[in-house]
mmCIF file of C-alpha atoms in Angstrom:
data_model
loop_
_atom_site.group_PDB
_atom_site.id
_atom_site.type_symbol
_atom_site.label_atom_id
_atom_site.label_comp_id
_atom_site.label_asym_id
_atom_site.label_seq_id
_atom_site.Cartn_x
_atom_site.Cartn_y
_atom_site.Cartn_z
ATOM 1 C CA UNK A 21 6.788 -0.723 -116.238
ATOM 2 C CA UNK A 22 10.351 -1.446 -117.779
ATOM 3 C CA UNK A 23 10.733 2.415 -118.331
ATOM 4 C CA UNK A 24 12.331 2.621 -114.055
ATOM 5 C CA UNK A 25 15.989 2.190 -114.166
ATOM 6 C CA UNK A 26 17.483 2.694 -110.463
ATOM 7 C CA UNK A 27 21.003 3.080 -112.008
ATOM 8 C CA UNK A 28 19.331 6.918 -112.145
ATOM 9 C CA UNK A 29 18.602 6.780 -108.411
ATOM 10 C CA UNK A 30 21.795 4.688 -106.740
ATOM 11 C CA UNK A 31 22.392 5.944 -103.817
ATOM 12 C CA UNK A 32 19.988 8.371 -103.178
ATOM 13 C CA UNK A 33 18.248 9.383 -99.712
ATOM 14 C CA UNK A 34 15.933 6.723 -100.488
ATOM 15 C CA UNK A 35 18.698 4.033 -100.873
ATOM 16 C CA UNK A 36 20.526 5.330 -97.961
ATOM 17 C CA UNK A 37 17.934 4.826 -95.675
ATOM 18 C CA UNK A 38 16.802 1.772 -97.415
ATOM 19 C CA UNK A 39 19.822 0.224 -97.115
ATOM 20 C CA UNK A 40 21.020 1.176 -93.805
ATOM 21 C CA UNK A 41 17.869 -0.529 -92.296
ATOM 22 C CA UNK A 42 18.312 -3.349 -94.254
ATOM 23 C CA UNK A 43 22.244 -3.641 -93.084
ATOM 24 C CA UNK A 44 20.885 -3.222 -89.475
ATOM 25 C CA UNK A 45 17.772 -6.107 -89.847
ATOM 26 C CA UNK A 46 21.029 -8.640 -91.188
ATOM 27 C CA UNK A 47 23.515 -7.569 -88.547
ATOM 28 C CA UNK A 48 20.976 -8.374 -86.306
ATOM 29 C CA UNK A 49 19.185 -11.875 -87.536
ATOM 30 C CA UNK A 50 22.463 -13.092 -88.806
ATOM 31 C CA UNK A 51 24.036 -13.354 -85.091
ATOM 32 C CA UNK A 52 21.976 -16.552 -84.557
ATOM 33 C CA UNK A 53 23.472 -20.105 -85.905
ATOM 34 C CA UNK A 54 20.413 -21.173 -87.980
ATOM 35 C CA UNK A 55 20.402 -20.212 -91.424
ATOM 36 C CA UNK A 56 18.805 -17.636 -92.858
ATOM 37 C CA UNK A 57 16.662 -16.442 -96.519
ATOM 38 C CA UNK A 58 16.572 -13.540 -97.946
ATOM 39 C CA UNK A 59 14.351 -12.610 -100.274
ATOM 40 C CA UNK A 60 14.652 -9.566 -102.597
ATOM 41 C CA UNK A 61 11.408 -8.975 -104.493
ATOM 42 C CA UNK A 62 13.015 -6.404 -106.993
ATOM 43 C CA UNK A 63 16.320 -6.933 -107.089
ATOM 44 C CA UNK A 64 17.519 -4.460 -109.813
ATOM 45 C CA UNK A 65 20.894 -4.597 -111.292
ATOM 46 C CA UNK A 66 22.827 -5.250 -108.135
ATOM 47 C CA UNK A 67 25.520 -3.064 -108.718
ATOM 48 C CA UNK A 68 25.713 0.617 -109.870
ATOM 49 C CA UNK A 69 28.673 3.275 -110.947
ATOM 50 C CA UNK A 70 28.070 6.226 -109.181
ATOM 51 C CA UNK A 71 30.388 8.330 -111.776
ATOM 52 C CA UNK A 72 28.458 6.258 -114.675
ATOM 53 C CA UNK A 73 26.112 8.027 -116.876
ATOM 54 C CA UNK A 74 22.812 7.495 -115.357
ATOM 55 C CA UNK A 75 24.209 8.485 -111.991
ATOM 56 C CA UNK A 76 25.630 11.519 -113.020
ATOM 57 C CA UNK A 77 22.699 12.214 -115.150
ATOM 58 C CA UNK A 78 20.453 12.494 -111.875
ATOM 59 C CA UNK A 79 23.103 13.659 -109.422
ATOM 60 C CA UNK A 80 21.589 12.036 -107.043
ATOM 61 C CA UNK A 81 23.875 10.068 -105.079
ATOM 62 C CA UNK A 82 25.764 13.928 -104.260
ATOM 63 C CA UNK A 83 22.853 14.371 -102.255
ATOM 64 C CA UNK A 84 22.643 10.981 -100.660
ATOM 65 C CA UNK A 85 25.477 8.840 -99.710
ATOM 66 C CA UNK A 86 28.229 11.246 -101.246
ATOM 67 C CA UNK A 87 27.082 13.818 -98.504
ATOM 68 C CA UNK A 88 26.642 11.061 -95.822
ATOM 69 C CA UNK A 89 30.587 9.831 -96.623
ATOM 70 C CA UNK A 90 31.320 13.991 -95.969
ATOM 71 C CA UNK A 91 30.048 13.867 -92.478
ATOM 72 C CA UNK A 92 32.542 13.882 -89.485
ATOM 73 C CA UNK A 93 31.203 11.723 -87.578
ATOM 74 C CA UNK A 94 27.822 9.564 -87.594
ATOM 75 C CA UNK A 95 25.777 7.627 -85.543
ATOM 76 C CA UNK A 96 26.634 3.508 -85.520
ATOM 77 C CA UNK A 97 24.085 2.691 -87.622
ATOM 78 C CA UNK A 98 24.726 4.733 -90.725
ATOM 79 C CA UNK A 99 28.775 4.619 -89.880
ATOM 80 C CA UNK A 100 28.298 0.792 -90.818
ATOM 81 C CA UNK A 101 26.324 1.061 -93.625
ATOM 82 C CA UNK A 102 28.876 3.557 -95.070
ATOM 83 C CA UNK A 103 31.604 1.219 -94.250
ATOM 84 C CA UNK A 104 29.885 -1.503 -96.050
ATOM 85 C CA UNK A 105 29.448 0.924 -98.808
ATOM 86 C CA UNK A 106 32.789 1.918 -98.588
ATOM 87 C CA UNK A 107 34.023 -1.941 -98.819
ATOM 88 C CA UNK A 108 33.235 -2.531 -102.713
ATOM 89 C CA UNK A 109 35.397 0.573 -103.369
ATOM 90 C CA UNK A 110 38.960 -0.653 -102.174
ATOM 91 C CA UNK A 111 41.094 1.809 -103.971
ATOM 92 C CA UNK A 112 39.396 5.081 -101.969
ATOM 93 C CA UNK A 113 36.335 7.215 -102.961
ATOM 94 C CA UNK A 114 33.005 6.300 -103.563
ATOM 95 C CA UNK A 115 32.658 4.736 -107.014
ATOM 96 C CA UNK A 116 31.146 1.706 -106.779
ATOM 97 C CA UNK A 117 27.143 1.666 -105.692
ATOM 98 C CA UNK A 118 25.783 -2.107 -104.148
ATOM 99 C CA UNK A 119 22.235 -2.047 -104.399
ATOM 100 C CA UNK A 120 20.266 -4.221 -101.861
ATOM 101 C CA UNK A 121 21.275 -7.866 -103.203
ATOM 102 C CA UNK A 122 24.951 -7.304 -102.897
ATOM 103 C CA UNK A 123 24.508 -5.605 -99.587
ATOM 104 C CA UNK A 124 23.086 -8.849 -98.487
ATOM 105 C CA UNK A 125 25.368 -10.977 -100.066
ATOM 106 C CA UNK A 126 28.316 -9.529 -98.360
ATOM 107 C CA UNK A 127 26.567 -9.774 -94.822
ATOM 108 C CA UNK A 128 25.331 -13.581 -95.415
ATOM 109 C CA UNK A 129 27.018 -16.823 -94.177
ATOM 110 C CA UNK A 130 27.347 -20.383 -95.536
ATOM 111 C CA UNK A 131 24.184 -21.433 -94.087
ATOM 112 C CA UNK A 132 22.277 -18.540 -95.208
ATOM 113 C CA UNK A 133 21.026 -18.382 -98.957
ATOM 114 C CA UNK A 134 19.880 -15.227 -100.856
ATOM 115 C CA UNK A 135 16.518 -15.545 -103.581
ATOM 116 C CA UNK A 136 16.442 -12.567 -106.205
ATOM 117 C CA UNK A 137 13.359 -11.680 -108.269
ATOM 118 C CA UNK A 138 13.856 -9.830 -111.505
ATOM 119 C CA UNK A 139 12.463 -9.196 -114.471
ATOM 120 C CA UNK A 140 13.406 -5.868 -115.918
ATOM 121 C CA UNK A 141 15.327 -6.682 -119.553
ATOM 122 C CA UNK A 142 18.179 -4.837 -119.031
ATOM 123 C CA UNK A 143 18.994 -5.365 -115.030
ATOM 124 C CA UNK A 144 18.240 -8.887 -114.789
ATOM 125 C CA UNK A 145 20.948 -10.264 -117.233
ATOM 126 C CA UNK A 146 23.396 -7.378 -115.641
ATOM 127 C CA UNK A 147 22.542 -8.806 -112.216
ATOM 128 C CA UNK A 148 23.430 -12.111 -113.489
ATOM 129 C CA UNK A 149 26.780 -11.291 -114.990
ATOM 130 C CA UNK A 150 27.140 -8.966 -111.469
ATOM 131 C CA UNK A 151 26.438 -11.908 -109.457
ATOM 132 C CA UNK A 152 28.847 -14.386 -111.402
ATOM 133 C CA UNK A 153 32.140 -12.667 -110.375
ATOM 134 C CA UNK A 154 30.947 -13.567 -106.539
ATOM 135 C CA UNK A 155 30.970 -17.097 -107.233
ATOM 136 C CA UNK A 156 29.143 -18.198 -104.377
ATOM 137 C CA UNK A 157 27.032 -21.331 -106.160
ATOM 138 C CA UNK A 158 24.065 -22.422 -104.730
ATOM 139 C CA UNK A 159 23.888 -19.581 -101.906
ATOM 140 C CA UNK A 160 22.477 -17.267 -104.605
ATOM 141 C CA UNK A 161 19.325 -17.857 -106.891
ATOM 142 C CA UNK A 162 18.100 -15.528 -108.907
ATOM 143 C CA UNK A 163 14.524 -15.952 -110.629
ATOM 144 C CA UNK A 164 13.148 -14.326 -113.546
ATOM 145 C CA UNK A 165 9.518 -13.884 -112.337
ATOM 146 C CA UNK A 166 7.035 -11.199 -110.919
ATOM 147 C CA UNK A 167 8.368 -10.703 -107.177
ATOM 148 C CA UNK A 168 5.053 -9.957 -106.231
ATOM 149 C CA UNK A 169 3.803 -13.489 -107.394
ATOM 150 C CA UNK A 170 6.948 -15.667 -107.307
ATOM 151 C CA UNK A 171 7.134 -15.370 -103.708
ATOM 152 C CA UNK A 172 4.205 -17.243 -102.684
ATOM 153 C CA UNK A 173 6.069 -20.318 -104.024
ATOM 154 C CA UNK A 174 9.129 -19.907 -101.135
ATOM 155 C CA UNK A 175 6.779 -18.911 -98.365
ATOM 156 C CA UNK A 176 7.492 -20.901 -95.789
ATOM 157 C CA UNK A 177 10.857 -21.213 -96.158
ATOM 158 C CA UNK A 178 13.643 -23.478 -95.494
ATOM 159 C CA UNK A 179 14.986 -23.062 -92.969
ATOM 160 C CA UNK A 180 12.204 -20.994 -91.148
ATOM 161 C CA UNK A 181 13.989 -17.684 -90.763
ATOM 162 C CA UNK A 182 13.354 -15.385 -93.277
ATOM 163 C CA UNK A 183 14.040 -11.506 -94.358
ATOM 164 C CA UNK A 184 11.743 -10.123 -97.303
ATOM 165 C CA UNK A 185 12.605 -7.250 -99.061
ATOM 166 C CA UNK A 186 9.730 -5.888 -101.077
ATOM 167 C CA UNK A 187 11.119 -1.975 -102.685
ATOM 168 C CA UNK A 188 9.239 -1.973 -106.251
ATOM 169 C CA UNK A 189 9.141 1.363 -108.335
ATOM 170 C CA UNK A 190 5.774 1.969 -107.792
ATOM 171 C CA UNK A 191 5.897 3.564 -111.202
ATOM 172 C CA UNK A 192 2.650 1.616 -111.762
ATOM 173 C CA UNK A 193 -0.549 3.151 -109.549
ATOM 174 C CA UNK A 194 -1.059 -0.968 -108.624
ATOM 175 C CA UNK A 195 2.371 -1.296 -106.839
ATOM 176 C CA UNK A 196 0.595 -0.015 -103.712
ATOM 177 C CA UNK A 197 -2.077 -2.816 -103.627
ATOM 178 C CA UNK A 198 0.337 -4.910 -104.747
ATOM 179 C CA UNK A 199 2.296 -4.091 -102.079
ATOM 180 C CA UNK A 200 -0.438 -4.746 -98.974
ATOM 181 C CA UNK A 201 -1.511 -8.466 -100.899
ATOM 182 C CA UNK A 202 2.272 -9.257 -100.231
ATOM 183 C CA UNK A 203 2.208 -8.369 -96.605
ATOM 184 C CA UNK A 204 -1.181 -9.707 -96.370
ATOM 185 C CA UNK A 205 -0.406 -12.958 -97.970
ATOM 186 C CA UNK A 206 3.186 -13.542 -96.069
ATOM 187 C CA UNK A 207 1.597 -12.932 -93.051
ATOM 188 C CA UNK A 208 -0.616 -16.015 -93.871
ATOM 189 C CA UNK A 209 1.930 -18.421 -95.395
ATOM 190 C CA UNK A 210 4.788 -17.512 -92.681
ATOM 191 C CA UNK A 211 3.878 -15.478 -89.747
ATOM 192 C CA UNK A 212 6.885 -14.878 -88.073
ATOM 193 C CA UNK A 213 8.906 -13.705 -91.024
ATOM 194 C CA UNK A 214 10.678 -10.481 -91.365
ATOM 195 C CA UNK A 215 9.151 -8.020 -93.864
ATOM 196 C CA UNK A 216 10.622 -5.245 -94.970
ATOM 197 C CA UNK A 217 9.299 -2.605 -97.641
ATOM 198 C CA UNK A 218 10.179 0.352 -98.829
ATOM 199 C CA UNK A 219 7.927 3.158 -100.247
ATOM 200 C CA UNK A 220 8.315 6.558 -101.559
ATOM 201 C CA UNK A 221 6.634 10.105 -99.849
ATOM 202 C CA UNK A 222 5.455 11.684 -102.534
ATOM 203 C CA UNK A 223 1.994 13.630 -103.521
ATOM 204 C CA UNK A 224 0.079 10.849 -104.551
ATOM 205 C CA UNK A 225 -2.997 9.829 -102.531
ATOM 206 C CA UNK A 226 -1.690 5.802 -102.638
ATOM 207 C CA UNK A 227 1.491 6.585 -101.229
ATOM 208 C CA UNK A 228 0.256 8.046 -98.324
ATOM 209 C CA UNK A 229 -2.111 5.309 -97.371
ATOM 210 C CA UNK A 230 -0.006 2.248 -98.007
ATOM 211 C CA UNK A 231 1.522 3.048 -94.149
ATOM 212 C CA UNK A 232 -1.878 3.284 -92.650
ATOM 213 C CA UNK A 233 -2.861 0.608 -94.438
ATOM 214 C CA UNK A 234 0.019 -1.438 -93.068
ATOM 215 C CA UNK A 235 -0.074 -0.612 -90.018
ATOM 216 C CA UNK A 236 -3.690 -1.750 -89.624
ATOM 217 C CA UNK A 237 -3.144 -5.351 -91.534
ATOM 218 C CA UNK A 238 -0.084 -5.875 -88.881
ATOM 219 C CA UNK A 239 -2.145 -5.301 -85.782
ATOM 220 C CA UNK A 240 -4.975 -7.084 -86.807
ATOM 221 C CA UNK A 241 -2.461 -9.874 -87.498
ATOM 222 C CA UNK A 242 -1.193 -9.149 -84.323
ATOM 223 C CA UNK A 243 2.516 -8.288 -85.590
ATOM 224 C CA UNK A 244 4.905 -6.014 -83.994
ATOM 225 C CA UNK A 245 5.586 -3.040 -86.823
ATOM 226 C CA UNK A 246 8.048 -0.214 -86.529
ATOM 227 C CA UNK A 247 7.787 2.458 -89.394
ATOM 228 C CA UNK A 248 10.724 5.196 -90.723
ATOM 229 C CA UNK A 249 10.328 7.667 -92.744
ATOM 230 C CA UNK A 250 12.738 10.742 -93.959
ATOM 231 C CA UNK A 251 11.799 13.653 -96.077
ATOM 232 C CA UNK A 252 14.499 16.089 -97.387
ATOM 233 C CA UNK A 253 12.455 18.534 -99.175
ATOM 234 C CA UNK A 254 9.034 19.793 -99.803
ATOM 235 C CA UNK A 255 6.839 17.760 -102.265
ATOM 236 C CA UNK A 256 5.365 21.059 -103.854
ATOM 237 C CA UNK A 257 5.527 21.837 -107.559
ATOM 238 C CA UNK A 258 7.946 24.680 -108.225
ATOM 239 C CA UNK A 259 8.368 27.340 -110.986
ATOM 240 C CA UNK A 260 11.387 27.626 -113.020
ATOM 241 C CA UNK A 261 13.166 30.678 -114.909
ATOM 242 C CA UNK A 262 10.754 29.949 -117.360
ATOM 243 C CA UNK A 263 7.235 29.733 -115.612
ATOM 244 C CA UNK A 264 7.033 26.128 -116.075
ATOM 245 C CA UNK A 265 6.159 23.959 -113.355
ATOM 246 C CA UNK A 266 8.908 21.708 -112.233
ATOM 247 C CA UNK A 267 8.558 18.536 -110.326
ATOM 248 C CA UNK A 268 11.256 18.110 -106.977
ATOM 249 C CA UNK A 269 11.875 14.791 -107.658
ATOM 250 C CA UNK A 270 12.177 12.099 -104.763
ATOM 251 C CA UNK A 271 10.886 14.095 -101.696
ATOM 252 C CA UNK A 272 11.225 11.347 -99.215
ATOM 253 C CA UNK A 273 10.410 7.689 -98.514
ATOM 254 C CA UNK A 274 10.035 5.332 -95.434
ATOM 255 C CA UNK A 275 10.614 1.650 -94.390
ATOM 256 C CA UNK A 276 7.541 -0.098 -92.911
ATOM 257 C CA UNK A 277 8.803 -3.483 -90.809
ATOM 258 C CA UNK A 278 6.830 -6.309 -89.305
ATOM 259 C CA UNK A 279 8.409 -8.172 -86.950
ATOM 260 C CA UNK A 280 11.445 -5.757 -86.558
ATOM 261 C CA UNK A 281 14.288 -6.663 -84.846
ATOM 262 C CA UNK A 282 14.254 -6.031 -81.314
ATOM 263 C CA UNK A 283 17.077 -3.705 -81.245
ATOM 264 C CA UNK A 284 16.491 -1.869 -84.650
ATOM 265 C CA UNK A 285 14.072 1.161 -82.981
ATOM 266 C CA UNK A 286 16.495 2.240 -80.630
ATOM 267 C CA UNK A 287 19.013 2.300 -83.422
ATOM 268 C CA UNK A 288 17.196 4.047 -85.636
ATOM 269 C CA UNK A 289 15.815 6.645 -82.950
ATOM 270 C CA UNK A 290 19.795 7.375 -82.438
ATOM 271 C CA UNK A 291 19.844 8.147 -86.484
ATOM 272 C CA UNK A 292 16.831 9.817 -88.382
ATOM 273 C CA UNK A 293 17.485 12.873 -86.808
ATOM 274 C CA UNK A 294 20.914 13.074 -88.055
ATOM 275 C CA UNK A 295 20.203 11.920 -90.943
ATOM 276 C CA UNK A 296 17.378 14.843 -91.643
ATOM 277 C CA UNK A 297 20.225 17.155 -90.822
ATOM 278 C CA UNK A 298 22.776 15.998 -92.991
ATOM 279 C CA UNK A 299 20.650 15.125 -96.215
ATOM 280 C CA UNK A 300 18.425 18.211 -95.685
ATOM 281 C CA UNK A 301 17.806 20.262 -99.431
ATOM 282 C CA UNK A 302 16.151 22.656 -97.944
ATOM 283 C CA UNK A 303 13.653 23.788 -94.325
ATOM 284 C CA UNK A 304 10.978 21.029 -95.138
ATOM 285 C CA UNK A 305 13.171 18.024 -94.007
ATOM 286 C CA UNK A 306 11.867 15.626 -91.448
ATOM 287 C CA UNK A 307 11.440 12.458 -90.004
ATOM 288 C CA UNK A 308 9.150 10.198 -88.265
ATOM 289 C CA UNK A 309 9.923 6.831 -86.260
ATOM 290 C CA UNK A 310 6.167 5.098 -84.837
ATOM 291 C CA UNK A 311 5.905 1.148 -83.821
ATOM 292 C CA UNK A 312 3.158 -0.681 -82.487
#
């Protein structure tokens, strides 16, 4: 499990629709006075160099947010998630990756406080040392535990408005159930809480049933769900100049929500098709937006 490093994957398609959701869900629940929680299940590293050697290894932030920033114009909800981006690189370009706990960090205010779960060996004392130059004292927490476990113990929270962010690697088969007993259990300890998680499209039989499966636990709960997903390129094995098989990498991924903001369909109806367009690698790209 401590094999995933998302330094590879910073700023990817998955991270760019990841994290403009994510920037839309805090724009939104951060425009009332009470304070807020976030919770980050699997916080990762917190900040990544896109011209770095595990970026450039992958390339694939050239085919995520590098081709988003080449774009002419954009729809309002990706324009300010690429101005956010945009913000931790002050001297021009796009160098500087913030992965989803700075992202919140930057859109938090003095009443709001921010709970990070890590574990990995590497990221979590570079998340530390990431977080330290922000200074902001007891606003930010960050726990070395199992995200999937360490929640239960902040569930409800104070105060009662909460965001949870649940985007684990799923490099492990058991993510996906693990991923449904969060839901399920939030849903019991604080009902009115904001979930958020993120999942990859790809040909495995788990990945295509954690949706279904979370749509079904939100309406038997009775929950409001809205769910995103955006594909760039078929999922099917190809041959290379060799006759090997080749994997495509990352063919999609999608954002499940329950209890979405309000306004955050209509946004995102405005975006995903735009998005498909300009993060297309080749005729396969799609999207989907369903809520119930």
């Amino acid at each position: 499990m401590f094999s995933y490093r998302h330094a590879f994957h910073a700023g990817n398609h998955g991270d760019v629709l990841k994290h403009a959701v994510l920037v839309a869900c805090l724009r939104h629940l951060t425009q009332k006075d009470t304070g807020l929680a976030v919770i980050d299940t699997h916080a990762g590293a917190g900040l990544y160099r896109l011209d770095g050697d595990y970026a450039r290894t992958s390339g694939e932030a050239v085919d995520g947010v590098l081709r988003l920033a080449q774009a002419a114009e954009l729809p309002p909800l990706l324009q300010d998630y690429l101005e956010l981006v945009r913000s931790f690189n002050p001297q021009g370009g796009l160098r500087i990756y913030p992965g989803s706990p700075f992202i919140s960090q930057r859109l938090l205010r003095p009443q709001d406080r921010l709970r990070l779960f890590e574990i990995h060996p590497s990221d979590l004392p570079t998340l530390v040392r990431n977080l330290a130059q922000l200074q902001a004292g007891k606003q930010i927490s960050v726990l070395s535990e199992d995200g999937f476990e360490g929640i239960k113990k902040l569930l409800p929270p104070q105060p009662r408005r909460a965001l949870l962010l649940c985007d684990p690697s799923y490099e492990l088969k058991s993510d996906y159930a693990r991923v449904y007993g969060l839901l399920q259990e939030g849903l019991k300890r604080f009902a009115t809480g904001c979930y958020a998680i993120w999942y990859p499209v790809i040909a495995r039989p788990e990945a295509h049933e954690l949706p279904r499966r979370l749509k079904a636990l939100a309406t038997r709960a009775g929950k409001p769900w809205l769910h995103a997903s955006l594909t760039v390129k078929s999922a099917r094995l190809r041959r290379g100049e060799d006759g090997s098989e080749q994997r495509p990498g990352l063919p999609g991924s999608g954002m499940f929500l329950v209890n979405p903001p309000y306004t955050l369909q209509a946004r995102l109806e405005e975006a995903l098709a735009p998005l498909a367009r300009l993060l297309a690698q080749d005729g396969h790209a799609s999207h989907l937006l369903e809520a119930g």
